[in-house]
């Protein structure tokens, strides 16, 4: 069944793969990109609508969600993919470094998830919010050299738990997808000596998001999906 799905970060490597996979499944996809970062490859595709949106601005996000809800009447699912990574350990990470990661990975997710949650809890069918976690947030030893990133992603798991508990009666649920390392150009550049074959391909992550959107995933709740590959 075709659904209406929001994908933030649609211009990124993962976002582009997710949008394309959902379109292939026959869904209507509304993608958001940072101002000035148009994804021309996707923007002309049937079933896809693209908006420039600064997801760090609550009023802009709220207005966007209200507009989409008026236009499509229902938002069935959302994949919140905006985020970033930075190195830094307890010895050399300043408070500013940590706050930058919190803003990029948690605040943008919270602002968007909150606005979507408020819409979904009004819908008879509820809705499904998917967010991106990180392996170091589950296994602290893996995040000793990226503590700002680890802090910010750990809050995503807490947010998902709150959404699942707050939205249970309204059938609103959250899932956290946890890749080990995604095979993206930026990751290859930052880790040129790594074995890229062990990394998770964006297309593989997109297929999992496609399953989570489908009706077959309805029994899942409070779910954390680990996509570690061999990394």
Tab-separated table of C-alpha atoms in Angstrom:
chain	number	residue	atom	x	y	z
A	1	UNK	CA	0.000	0.000	0.000
A	2	UNK	CA	1.341	3.415	-0.978
A	3	UNK	CA	2.183	5.686	1.945
A	4	UNK	CA	3.197	9.292	2.475
A	5	UNK	CA	6.696	9.445	3.933
A	6	UNK	CA	8.982	12.306	4.960
A	7	UNK	CA	12.743	11.850	4.562
A	8	UNK	CA	15.023	14.493	6.041
A	9	UNK	CA	18.569	14.764	4.773
A	10	UNK	CA	17.410	13.637	1.337
A	11	UNK	CA	20.459	15.117	-0.414
A	12	UNK	CA	22.894	12.897	1.494
A	13	UNK	CA	24.233	9.523	0.443
A	14	UNK	CA	21.908	7.596	2.748
A	15	UNK	CA	18.998	9.954	2.152
A	16	UNK	CA	19.236	9.599	-1.617
A	17	UNK	CA	19.294	5.811	-1.350
A	18	UNK	CA	16.293	5.801	0.982
A	19	UNK	CA	14.272	8.141	-1.216
A	20	UNK	CA	14.989	6.075	-4.325
A	21	UNK	CA	14.084	2.802	-2.603
A	22	UNK	CA	10.808	4.182	-1.235
A	23	UNK	CA	9.894	5.573	-4.648
A	24	UNK	CA	10.615	2.162	-6.177
A	25	UNK	CA	8.137	0.724	-3.679
A	26	UNK	CA	5.469	3.117	-4.946
A	27	UNK	CA	5.332	5.488	-1.976
A	28	UNK	CA	4.914	9.257	-2.045
A	29	UNK	CA	8.112	10.757	-0.635
A	30	UNK	CA	8.622	14.281	0.675
A	31	UNK	CA	12.315	15.004	1.023
A	32	UNK	CA	13.946	17.872	2.866
A	33	UNK	CA	17.379	19.252	1.990
A	34	UNK	CA	19.477	21.971	3.563
A	35	UNK	CA	18.958	25.380	1.943
A	36	UNK	CA	21.005	25.501	-1.241
A	37	UNK	CA	21.537	21.731	-1.434
A	38	UNK	CA	19.137	20.666	-4.126
A	39	UNK	CA	19.177	17.007	-5.177
A	40	UNK	CA	18.535	17.481	-8.890
A	41	UNK	CA	18.762	13.759	-9.632
A	42	UNK	CA	15.745	13.000	-7.469
A	43	UNK	CA	13.752	16.213	-7.744
A	44	UNK	CA	12.277	15.344	-11.139
A	45	UNK	CA	11.161	11.831	-10.183
A	46	UNK	CA	7.479	10.935	-10.068
A	47	UNK	CA	6.113	10.667	-6.552
A	48	UNK	CA	8.860	12.828	-5.046
A	49	UNK	CA	8.515	16.337	-3.663
A	50	UNK	CA	11.488	18.260	-2.327
A	51	UNK	CA	11.677	21.166	0.129
A	52	UNK	CA	14.585	23.238	1.341
A	53	UNK	CA	14.370	23.277	5.132
A	54	UNK	CA	16.646	24.187	8.017
A	55	UNK	CA	15.740	21.461	10.502
A	56	UNK	CA	17.480	23.326	13.323
A	57	UNK	CA	14.760	26.006	13.308
A	58	UNK	CA	11.648	24.838	15.240
A	59	UNK	CA	9.228	27.324	13.684
A	60	UNK	CA	10.320	26.383	10.157
A	61	UNK	CA	9.947	22.668	10.884
A	62	UNK	CA	6.548	23.143	12.508
A	63	UNK	CA	5.305	25.151	9.529
A	64	UNK	CA	6.611	22.532	7.120
A	65	UNK	CA	4.896	19.634	8.926
A	66	UNK	CA	1.620	21.566	9.096
A	67	UNK	CA	1.841	22.259	5.358
A	68	UNK	CA	2.488	18.602	4.510
A	69	UNK	CA	-0.346	17.463	6.796
A	70	UNK	CA	-2.770	19.855	5.100
A	71	UNK	CA	-1.677	18.793	1.637
A	72	UNK	CA	-1.611	15.020	2.157
A	73	UNK	CA	-3.941	14.725	5.203
A	74	UNK	CA	-1.744	12.065	6.770
A	75	UNK	CA	1.967	11.468	7.360
A	76	UNK	CA	2.409	7.705	7.570
A	77	UNK	CA	6.115	7.579	8.338
A	78	UNK	CA	9.248	9.674	8.608
A	79	UNK	CA	12.921	8.786	8.261
A	80	UNK	CA	15.010	11.397	10.078
A	81	UNK	CA	18.471	11.119	8.542
A	82	UNK	CA	20.098	14.486	9.217
A	83	UNK	CA	23.332	14.178	11.197
A	84	UNK	CA	27.084	14.231	11.181
A	85	UNK	CA	30.262	12.886	12.760
A	86	UNK	CA	33.355	14.322	14.444
A	87	UNK	CA	36.311	12.831	16.242
A	88	UNK	CA	37.369	13.891	19.747
A	89	UNK	CA	38.073	12.231	23.104
A	90	UNK	CA	37.701	13.307	26.736
A	91	UNK	CA	41.168	14.901	26.650
A	92	UNK	CA	40.736	17.153	23.644
A	93	UNK	CA	37.001	17.757	23.169
A	94	UNK	CA	35.846	21.181	24.249
A	95	UNK	CA	32.316	21.895	25.409
A	96	UNK	CA	31.813	23.696	22.111
A	97	UNK	CA	32.838	20.533	20.222
A	98	UNK	CA	30.290	18.485	22.158
A	99	UNK	CA	27.551	21.074	21.740
A	100	UNK	CA	28.128	21.102	17.983
A	101	UNK	CA	27.458	17.366	17.827
A	102	UNK	CA	24.420	17.699	20.091
A	103	UNK	CA	22.981	20.367	17.827
A	104	UNK	CA	23.634	18.458	14.615
A	105	UNK	CA	22.591	14.976	15.720
A	106	UNK	CA	20.141	15.372	18.576
A	107	UNK	CA	18.546	18.804	18.384
A	108	UNK	CA	17.658	18.481	14.703
A	109	UNK	CA	16.183	15.033	15.356
A	110	UNK	CA	14.216	16.233	18.373
A	111	UNK	CA	12.799	19.306	16.636
A	112	UNK	CA	11.602	17.267	13.661
A	113	UNK	CA	10.423	14.251	15.662
A	114	UNK	CA	8.409	16.426	18.030
A	115	UNK	CA	6.571	18.201	15.200
A	116	UNK	CA	5.850	14.914	13.437
A	117	UNK	CA	4.767	13.212	16.670
A	118	UNK	CA	2.224	15.971	17.342
A	119	UNK	CA	0.749	15.370	13.876
A	120	UNK	CA	0.811	11.577	14.060
A	121	UNK	CA	-0.916	11.358	17.431
A	122	UNK	CA	-3.917	13.107	15.845
A	123	UNK	CA	-4.134	10.533	13.063
A	124	UNK	CA	-6.355	7.470	13.493
A	125	UNK	CA	-3.580	5.305	12.035
A	126	UNK	CA	-0.787	6.821	14.131
A	127	UNK	CA	2.579	6.685	12.411
A	128	UNK	CA	6.170	5.486	12.447
A	129	UNK	CA	9.228	7.664	13.095
A	130	UNK	CA	12.626	6.224	12.182
A	131	UNK	CA	15.828	7.736	13.517
A	132	UNK	CA	19.526	6.981	13.161
A	133	UNK	CA	21.508	5.894	16.200
A	134	UNK	CA	25.136	4.832	16.405
A	135	UNK	CA	27.057	1.790	17.591
A	136	UNK	CA	29.209	3.798	20.071
A	137	UNK	CA	26.049	4.964	21.826
A	138	UNK	CA	25.286	1.305	22.601
A	139	UNK	CA	28.871	0.200	23.163
A	140	UNK	CA	30.696	3.005	24.984
A	141	UNK	CA	34.170	1.566	24.348
A	142	UNK	CA	33.619	2.134	20.640
A	143	UNK	CA	33.023	5.842	21.195
A	144	UNK	CA	36.024	6.870	23.267
A	145	UNK	CA	37.504	8.791	20.335
A	146	UNK	CA	34.207	10.416	19.317
A	147	UNK	CA	32.558	11.406	22.580
A	148	UNK	CA	30.491	14.323	21.268
A	149	UNK	CA	29.032	12.087	18.585
A	150	UNK	CA	28.464	9.332	21.147
A	151	UNK	CA	26.681	11.663	23.585
A	152	UNK	CA	24.431	13.049	20.867
A	153	UNK	CA	23.421	9.645	19.515
A	154	UNK	CA	22.748	8.228	22.991
A	155	UNK	CA	20.020	10.844	23.374
A	156	UNK	CA	18.370	9.592	20.179
A	157	UNK	CA	17.734	6.233	21.879
A	158	UNK	CA	16.165	8.004	24.859
A	159	UNK	CA	13.982	10.074	22.538
A	160	UNK	CA	12.762	6.940	20.756
A	161	UNK	CA	11.887	5.355	24.096
A	162	UNK	CA	9.906	8.436	25.102
A	163	UNK	CA	8.035	8.467	21.782
A	164	UNK	CA	7.163	4.786	22.108
A	165	UNK	CA	5.824	5.200	25.620
A	166	UNK	CA	4.044	8.505	24.961
A	167	UNK	CA	2.512	7.404	21.664
A	168	UNK	CA	1.459	3.847	22.457
A	169	UNK	CA	-2.278	4.552	22.722
A	170	UNK	CA	-2.208	6.649	19.547
A	171	UNK	CA	-0.240	3.988	17.617
A	172	UNK	CA	2.759	6.248	17.152
A	173	UNK	CA	6.057	4.393	17.363
A	174	UNK	CA	9.754	5.014	16.862
A	175	UNK	CA	12.539	2.779	15.611
A	176	UNK	CA	16.250	3.467	15.866
A	177	UNK	CA	18.404	2.174	13.041
A	178	UNK	CA	22.009	1.598	14.116
A	179	UNK	CA	24.605	1.308	11.355
A	180	UNK	CA	28.184	0.449	12.242
A	181	UNK	CA	29.879	2.407	9.452
A	182	UNK	CA	28.049	3.453	6.307
A	183	UNK	CA	29.944	3.219	3.043
A	184	UNK	CA	29.850	6.886	2.038
A	185	UNK	CA	32.395	9.068	0.194
A	186	UNK	CA	33.062	11.127	3.325
A	187	UNK	CA	33.708	8.031	5.448
A	188	UNK	CA	36.043	6.601	2.803
A	189	UNK	CA	37.945	9.864	2.735
A	190	UNK	CA	38.316	9.998	6.520
A	191	UNK	CA	39.307	6.306	6.812
A	192	UNK	CA	41.194	5.499	3.574
A	193	UNK	CA	42.952	2.420	5.007
A	194	UNK	CA	39.751	0.668	6.058
A	195	UNK	CA	38.239	-2.364	4.356
A	196	UNK	CA	35.234	-0.793	2.656
A	197	UNK	CA	33.750	-4.210	1.872
A	198	UNK	CA	32.936	-4.623	5.573
A	199	UNK	CA	30.921	-1.432	5.719
A	200	UNK	CA	27.157	-1.156	5.365
A	201	UNK	CA	26.003	-0.028	1.933
A	202	UNK	CA	23.434	2.805	1.937
A	203	UNK	CA	21.203	0.696	-0.304
A	204	UNK	CA	21.123	-2.070	2.313
A	205	UNK	CA	20.085	0.411	4.999
A	206	UNK	CA	17.451	1.788	2.621
A	207	UNK	CA	15.953	-1.679	2.170
A	208	UNK	CA	15.592	-2.044	5.928
A	209	UNK	CA	13.857	1.333	6.156
A	210	UNK	CA	11.595	0.168	3.332
A	211	UNK	CA	10.632	-2.879	5.404
A	212	UNK	CA	9.978	-0.748	8.493
A	213	UNK	CA	7.604	1.410	6.464
A	214	UNK	CA	5.666	-1.627	5.225
A	215	UNK	CA	2.625	-3.071	6.984
A	216	UNK	CA	4.585	-6.259	7.720
A	217	UNK	CA	6.581	-4.376	10.341
A	218	UNK	CA	3.463	-3.470	12.343
A	219	UNK	CA	4.194	-5.933	15.206
A	220	UNK	CA	7.539	-4.246	15.915
A	221	UNK	CA	7.664	-1.801	18.793
A	222	UNK	CA	10.491	-0.379	20.937
A	223	UNK	CA	12.762	-1.720	18.231
A	224	UNK	CA	16.452	-1.070	17.719
A	225	UNK	CA	17.722	-2.405	14.397
A	226	UNK	CA	21.464	-3.063	14.341
A	227	UNK	CA	22.968	-2.856	10.862
A	228	UNK	CA	26.567	-3.716	11.601
A	229	UNK	CA	27.643	-5.726	8.576
A	230	UNK	CA	31.185	-6.960	9.228
A	231	UNK	CA	32.466	-3.675	10.634
